[in-house]
Amino acid sequence: MTDQPVEREVGRARLRKEDARLVTGQTNWTDNITVTGLLHLAILRSPMAHARIERVDVSPALERPGVVAVFSGRDLAEGLGSLPCGWPVTEDIVMPEHPPIAVEEVRHAGDPVAVVVARDRYAAADALEAIEVDYEPLPPVLDLEAALAEDAPLVHADKGTNRCYVWPLKTGEDYETVKQRAEVVLKRRFHQQRLIPNAMEPRAVVVTPLAASGEYTMYSATQIPHILRIMLSVVTGVPEHKLRVIAPDVGGGFGSKLQVYGEEAIALAVARRLGRPVKWTESRSEGYLATHHGRGMIQDVEIAATRDGRLLGLKVDLLADMGAYLMLVTPGVPILGAFMYPAIYKMDAYDFTCTGVFTTRTPTDAYRGAGRPEATFAIERAMDELAAELGLDPIEVRRRNWIRHEEFPYTTIAGLTYDSGNYEAATEKALALFGYDELRAEQQKRNERGAPVRLGIGVSTFTEMCGLAPSRVLRDLRYSAGGWEAASIRMLPTGKVEVVTGTSPHGQGHVTCWSQIAADVLGVPFEDVEVVHGDTKAAPQGMDTYGSRSLVVGGAAVHRAAEKVVEKARKVAANLLEANENDLEFANGVFSVKGSPEARRTIQEIAFATFTSHDVPDGMEPTINAEHLVDPENFSYPHGTHLCAVEVDTETGFTRIRSYVCVDDVGRVVNPMIVEGQVHGGVAQGIAQALYEEAVYDDEGNLVSGTMADYLVPSAADLPDFVTDRTETPAASNPLGVKGVGEAGTIASTPAVVNAVVDALRPMGVTDVRMPCTPERVWEALQSARSAKPGTEARS
């Protein structure tokens, strides 16, 4: 008997197992969940950015039809602690209290001040208008630089400052000394506008109490059920073992659901108070005020270089907008980026300082890429500015400075060790697909004839750190949790397989990829694998999903757990086949004796034999199930080259993306179809920051882009066709050789697009356009350049 060759699952473009339920409407979103006696919550939010609460009268709302209860912040204060910040980045960081519902003062428009509980959501929403609140206005704090002035109004008066922290990183030679020997020094200021996450599914939470035992089950549209469980236990006092958190089907997150929100704590507190199940679902406009925002910083960047374009040093000073409060990882987001400003380049000195600043705006926190898109934008814009200063091609400047493939593993000036990569290969492939030389020739002809529609070419060569890393490294960064991940494999008596994972998907395709990984190791059919996730009772151990960590850490845990199952099964197989373990071969799910292929047992037969336990080796437990926890050796470092060509109408300011090519290296690919989907989605979000999206506040601190009519989210019709390809340098830090992919497109695309816009306008004197590069801003930049005196630099 000979075994037929079995196609490997890893590397195969499998259709996602998850999609059948999605496309047939059989999903279980949190807002779909209903239970007997369910009550609905509506939250009254402050219309003011900063004010003292003088009076809250909830009694008129109690008279409204269908209303069961109404609570002010003071009513709920007992039994509700401060919402957590899990990343106090410095020893002297200022960490104000963050009540889930305001009691004495509101600090951003949208801060909760009261809660209505009613028999249906419409009655609850209608009753909000009956609540009477008197506010004493306080001055808003909006400008990051003005907020640090000695006489600035304070967001948290009891703290005496709006400065949250100052975090420095100085490595290599002294920057000022290196600067003295530089032939070229360039200073630029870049603005990272605030972005509002737009997951397809709004946030929602359902809490069901079991009064007799004091237990609670919470369904939440969250990325972090395990972390949420721990933190809510701390905030509410509900014992952790009495709280079960389930993330059912979750419709996207992009970091916005990597959070412990006040609404989750409020829902748990109300369910405990009333002994009834409750539900809260945000409206889209409510989410714009209450879901944390992303980005929001001023970047002052200085590079020192030689006349032939070699980088000598980099100095970065950041002012990072924390918003009104510190949420789960708010202070740490800019610090993640701190290690990535040097990117793929070699230099002698690096000087980084980040100052966190409180403002009276919605808090910021992780948004797809979390610090790394900001870093990549700054260094890639700066590299283009250096190329322009020296009269060199942007690609050539990068070639002269990047880490070459033969130098890996390479420890960067920021202290990270990049394990593998080949920037040259990715760039050459991208240039060929893009037709770079031909586009440059066309650009020159347009410029020479003064064409009203200019062609611009943008470059972004990037790497990123993802797969949140060794727990001891996180300890040194003062991060409150570890970077490990858990998985277990259950071999059922019928030969089917259950993979239990601590990661919690919200659109990434974990069920499919984890099935592929387990099927390959165990040699069972892909269809025979089921994946259990997102439930702290069914999957009790986990660190959840964010930072492109799931495959790198969680997938590695699945792989290792499956290997343990095989080794346990080997012992049982040896006993059944009356052979020495060392004489057994395992391939395609079959154990056979070397030299006697007819003596064989499948791993699924062994699962049943272990279940009966009639012939298990002495001293062995009757199971081949296994679990494994991975604490990663290092971050993973995907990289790539993204190229963008834009056409800019100099008469109207309108920008059209003509072509977009990206070649990414994400290590070994488990499922090419999923990788391509992740890249497409990431690139779309990066383009959105470059051209469309911005959270805009007025002088009083009101969010004026608070609906989808005002906040521009691009649709498919606004985006170009993407040409995507890959190179592959396997990671050395995990057994699968994989690197993260979920954030790569977002990190690389924004500077590629903005570099292209500026490249189109540079011959006309424009050296920067502030994001988003709307037609109005492009037109204003051109007018500023045209009115500038000869010989002066035009800046928008």
PDB file of N, CA and C in Angstrom, residues 36-42 62 66-72 75-76 78 115-120 124 207-212 215-216 238 265-279:
ATOM      1  N   THR A  36     -34.756  36.728  27.188  1.00  0.00           N
ATOM      2  CA  THR A  36     -36.002  37.072  27.870  1.00  0.00           C
ATOM      3  C   THR A  36     -35.767  38.184  28.881  1.00  0.00           C
ATOM      4  N   GLY A  37     -36.629  39.179  28.852  1.00  0.00           N
ATOM      5  CA  GLY A  37     -36.542  40.264  29.825  1.00  0.00           C
ATOM      6  C   GLY A  37     -35.481  41.301  29.518  1.00  0.00           C
ATOM      7  N   LEU A  38     -34.990  41.316  28.292  1.00  0.00           N
ATOM      8  CA  LEU A  38     -33.896  42.219  27.936  1.00  0.00           C
ATOM      9  C   LEU A  38     -34.333  43.679  28.012  1.00  0.00           C
ATOM     10  N   LEU A  39     -33.488  44.488  28.669  1.00  0.00           N
ATOM     11  CA  LEU A  39     -33.676  45.928  28.725  1.00  0.00           C
ATOM     12  C   LEU A  39     -32.627  46.612  27.864  1.00  0.00           C
ATOM     13  N   HIS A  40     -32.927  47.847  27.469  1.00  0.00           N
ATOM     14  CA  HIS A  40     -32.042  48.571  26.565  1.00  0.00           C
ATOM     15  C   HIS A  40     -31.517  49.839  27.231  1.00  0.00           C
ATOM     16  N   LEU A  41     -30.247  50.109  26.986  1.00  0.00           N
ATOM     17  CA  LEU A  41     -29.605  51.290  27.547  1.00  0.00           C
ATOM     18  C   LEU A  41     -29.458  52.360  26.478  1.00  0.00           C
ATOM     19  N   ALA A  42     -29.617  53.603  26.897  1.00  0.00           N
ATOM     20  CA  ALA A  42     -29.251  54.756  26.081  1.00  0.00           C
ATOM     21  C   ALA A  42     -28.456  55.689  26.975  1.00  0.00           C
ATOM     22  N   LEU A  62     -37.829  59.453  34.102  1.00  0.00           N
ATOM     23  CA  LEU A  62     -38.493  58.285  34.694  1.00  0.00           C
ATOM     24  C   LEU A  62     -39.971  58.233  34.369  1.00  0.00           C
ATOM     25  N   GLY A  66     -42.222  53.355  29.042  1.00  0.00           N
ATOM     26  CA  GLY A  66     -41.264  52.278  28.820  1.00  0.00           C
ATOM     27  C   GLY A  66     -39.987  52.377  29.609  1.00  0.00           C
ATOM     28  N   VAL A  67     -39.799  53.473  30.346  1.00  0.00           N
ATOM     29  CA  VAL A  67     -38.555  53.647  31.094  1.00  0.00           C
ATOM     30  C   VAL A  67     -38.620  52.861  32.395  1.00  0.00           C
ATOM     31  N   VAL A  68     -37.567  52.098  32.665  1.00  0.00           N
ATOM     32  CA  VAL A  68     -37.490  51.273  33.865  1.00  0.00           C
ATOM     33  C   VAL A  68     -36.637  51.931  34.935  1.00  0.00           C
ATOM     34  N   ALA A  69     -35.538  52.568  34.523  1.00  0.00           N
ATOM     35  CA  ALA A  69     -34.643  53.207  35.487  1.00  0.00           C
ATOM     36  C   ALA A  69     -33.812  54.254  34.760  1.00  0.00           C
ATOM     37  N   VAL A  70     -33.345  55.235  35.525  1.00  0.00           N
ATOM     38  CA  VAL A  70     -32.433  56.248  34.993  1.00  0.00           C
ATOM     39  C   VAL A  70     -31.368  56.497  36.052  1.00  0.00           C
ATOM     40  N   PHE A  71     -30.109  56.596  35.614  1.00  0.00           N
ATOM     41  CA  PHE A  71     -29.006  56.783  36.552  1.00  0.00           C
ATOM     42  C   PHE A  71     -28.129  57.952  36.104  1.00  0.00           C
ATOM     43  N   SER A  72     -27.755  58.770  37.055  1.00  0.00           N
ATOM     44  CA  SER A  72     -26.706  59.763  36.809  1.00  0.00           C
ATOM     45  C   SER A  72     -25.358  59.130  37.110  1.00  0.00           C
ATOM     46  N   ASP A  75     -25.139  58.334  40.706  1.00  0.00           N
ATOM     47  CA  ASP A  75     -25.911  57.147  41.093  1.00  0.00           C
ATOM     48  C   ASP A  75     -25.112  55.865  40.892  1.00  0.00           C
ATOM     49  N   LEU A  76     -24.273  55.845  39.851  1.00  0.00           N
ATOM     50  CA  LEU A  76     -23.531  54.624  39.522  1.00  0.00           C
ATOM     51  C   LEU A  76     -22.111  54.619  40.056  1.00  0.00           C
ATOM     52  N   GLU A  78     -20.764  54.442  42.981  1.00  0.00           N
ATOM     53  CA  GLU A  78     -20.405  53.406  43.952  1.00  0.00           C
ATOM     54  C   GLU A  78     -20.337  52.049  43.243  1.00  0.00           C
ATOM     55  N   VAL A 115     -27.653  57.595  32.189  1.00  0.00           N
ATOM     56  CA  VAL A 115     -28.051  56.374  31.490  1.00  0.00           C
ATOM     57  C   VAL A 115     -29.551  56.142  31.677  1.00  0.00           C
ATOM     58  N   VAL A 116     -30.236  55.895  30.583  1.00  0.00           N
ATOM     59  CA  VAL A 116     -31.646  55.513  30.630  1.00  0.00           C
ATOM     60  C   VAL A 116     -31.754  54.020  30.348  1.00  0.00           C
ATOM     61  N   VAL A 117     -32.578  53.337  31.133  1.00  0.00           N
ATOM     62  CA  VAL A 117     -32.854  51.913  30.938  1.00  0.00           C
ATOM     63  C   VAL A 117     -34.341  51.781  30.611  1.00  0.00           C
ATOM     64  N   ALA A 118     -34.640  51.187  29.458  1.00  0.00           N
ATOM     65  CA  ALA A 118     -36.038  51.094  29.027  1.00  0.00           C
ATOM     66  C   ALA A 118     -36.312  49.737  28.396  1.00  0.00           C
ATOM     67  N   ARG A 119     -37.588  49.509  28.102  1.00  0.00           N
ATOM     68  CA  ARG A 119     -37.988  48.207  27.574  1.00  0.00           C
ATOM     69  C   ARG A 119     -37.638  48.036  26.100  1.00  0.00           C
ATOM     70  N   ASP A 120     -37.421  49.123  25.385  1.00  0.00           N
ATOM     71  CA  ASP A 120     -36.917  49.015  24.024  1.00  0.00           C
ATOM     72  C   ASP A 120     -35.974  50.186  23.768  1.00  0.00           C
ATOM     73  N   ALA A 124     -35.793  54.247  25.235  1.00  0.00           N
ATOM     74  CA  ALA A 124     -34.600  54.699  25.955  1.00  0.00           C
ATOM     75  C   ALA A 124     -34.015  55.947  25.306  1.00  0.00           C
ATOM     76  N   VAL A 207     -25.289  42.151  28.553  1.00  0.00           N
ATOM     77  CA  VAL A 207     -24.914  41.518  29.822  1.00  0.00           C
ATOM     78  C   VAL A 207     -26.122  40.768  30.357  1.00  0.00           C
ATOM     79  N   THR A 208     -25.916  39.486  30.667  1.00  0.00           N
ATOM     80  CA  THR A 208     -26.987  38.678  31.268  1.00  0.00           C
ATOM     81  C   THR A 208     -26.520  38.210  32.645  1.00  0.00           C
ATOM     82  N   PRO A 209     -27.254  38.569  33.686  1.00  0.00           N
ATOM     83  CA  PRO A 209     -26.879  38.144  35.040  1.00  0.00           C
ATOM     84  C   PRO A 209     -27.548  36.817  35.425  1.00  0.00           C
ATOM     85  N   LEU A 210     -26.871  36.057  36.252  1.00  0.00           N
ATOM     86  CA  LEU A 210     -27.459  34.876  36.888  1.00  0.00           C
ATOM     87  C   LEU A 210     -27.458  35.164  38.384  1.00  0.00           C
ATOM     88  N   ALA A 211     -28.566  35.719  38.849  1.00  0.00           N
ATOM     89  CA  ALA A 211     -28.607  36.303  40.183  1.00  0.00           C
ATOM     90  C   ALA A 211     -28.281  35.299  41.284  1.00  0.00           C
ATOM     91  N   ALA A 212     -28.735  34.081  41.124  1.00  0.00           N
ATOM     92  CA  ALA A 212     -28.577  33.108  42.204  1.00  0.00           C
ATOM     93  C   ALA A 212     -27.112  32.856  42.548  1.00  0.00           C
ATOM     94  N   GLU A 215     -23.229  35.341  38.912  1.00  0.00           N
ATOM     95  CA  GLU A 215     -22.429  35.225  37.688  1.00  0.00           C
ATOM     96  C   GLU A 215     -23.000  36.132  36.597  1.00  0.00           C
ATOM     97  N   TYR A 216     -22.121  36.533  35.687  1.00  0.00           N
ATOM     98  CA  TYR A 216     -22.517  37.411  34.596  1.00  0.00           C
ATOM     99  C   TYR A 216     -21.860  36.929  33.312  1.00  0.00           C
ATOM    100  N   VAL A 238     -16.636  42.661  40.215  1.00  0.00           N
ATOM    101  CA  VAL A 238     -17.177  41.328  39.965  1.00  0.00           C
ATOM    102  C   VAL A 238     -16.007  40.346  39.904  1.00  0.00           C
ATOM    103  N   ALA A 265     -18.484  48.743  31.167  1.00  0.00           N
ATOM    104  CA  ALA A 265     -18.562  48.790  32.631  1.00  0.00           C
ATOM    105  C   ALA A 265     -19.947  49.244  33.085  1.00  0.00           C
ATOM    106  N   ILE A 266     -20.524  50.225  32.391  1.00  0.00           N
ATOM    107  CA  ILE A 266     -21.861  50.715  32.742  1.00  0.00           C
ATOM    108  C   ILE A 266     -22.895  49.602  32.579  1.00  0.00           C
ATOM    109  N   ALA A 267     -22.826  48.880  31.468  1.00  0.00           N
ATOM    110  CA  ALA A 267     -23.793  47.803  31.235  1.00  0.00           C
ATOM    111  C   ALA A 267     -23.703  46.738  32.313  1.00  0.00           C
ATOM    112  N   LEU A 268     -22.497  46.390  32.717  1.00  0.00           N
ATOM    113  CA  LEU A 268     -22.325  45.393  33.769  1.00  0.00           C
ATOM    114  C   LEU A 268     -22.867  45.926  35.092  1.00  0.00           C
ATOM    115  N   ALA A 269     -22.595  47.194  35.385  1.00  0.00           N
ATOM    116  CA  ALA A 269     -23.078  47.785  36.638  1.00  0.00           C
ATOM    117  C   ALA A 269     -24.599  47.839  36.672  1.00  0.00           C
ATOM    118  N   VAL A 270     -25.237  48.200  35.553  1.00  0.00           N
ATOM    119  CA  VAL A 270     -26.690  48.293  35.514  1.00  0.00           C
ATOM    120  C   VAL A 270     -27.326  46.909  35.623  1.00  0.00           C
ATOM    121  N   ALA A 271     -26.765  45.923  34.938  1.00  0.00           N
ATOM    122  CA  ALA A 271     -27.288  44.555  35.035  1.00  0.00           C
ATOM    123  C   ALA A 271     -27.181  44.043  36.465  1.00  0.00           C
ATOM    124  N   ARG A 272     -26.092  44.387  37.129  1.00  0.00           N
ATOM    125  CA  ARG A 272     -25.927  43.965  38.526  1.00  0.00           C
ATOM    126  C   ARG A 272     -26.941  44.682  39.416  1.00  0.00           C
ATOM    127  N   ARG A 273     -27.146  45.979  39.151  1.00  0.00           N
ATOM    128  CA  ARG A 273     -28.068  46.768  39.976  1.00  0.00           C
ATOM    129  C   ARG A 273     -29.522  46.291  39.817  1.00  0.00           C
ATOM    130  N   LEU A 274     -29.928  46.012  38.587  1.00  0.00           N
ATOM    131  CA  LEU A 274     -31.327  45.665  38.323  1.00  0.00           C
ATOM    132  C   LEU A 274     -31.590  44.164  38.328  1.00  0.00           C
ATOM    133  N   GLY A 275     -30.548  43.345  38.195  1.00  0.00           N
ATOM    134  CA  GLY A 275     -30.746  41.900  38.104  1.00  0.00           C
ATOM    135  C   GLY A 275     -31.445  41.492  36.826  1.00  0.00           C
ATOM    136  N   ARG A 276     -31.296  42.301  35.777  1.00  0.00           N
ATOM    137  CA  ARG A 276     -31.943  42.056  34.488  1.00  0.00           C
ATOM    138  C   ARG A 276     -30.895  42.129  33.377  1.00  0.00           C
ATOM    139  N   PRO A 277     -31.109  41.385  32.287  1.00  0.00           N
ATOM    140  CA  PRO A 277     -30.188  41.511  31.152  1.00  0.00           C
ATOM    141  C   PRO A 277     -30.358  42.860  30.461  1.00  0.00           C
ATOM    142  N   VAL A 278     -29.245  43.415  29.990  1.00  0.00           N
ATOM    143  CA  VAL A 278     -29.289  44.730  29.344  1.00  0.00           C
ATOM    144  C   VAL A 278     -28.463  44.703  28.068  1.00  0.00           C
ATOM    145  N   LYS A 279     -28.820  45.614  27.156  1.00  0.00           N
ATOM    146  CA  LYS A 279     -28.097  45.739  25.892  1.00  0.00           C
ATOM    147  C   LYS A 279     -27.861  47.213  25.597  1.00  0.00           C
TER     148      LYS A 279
END
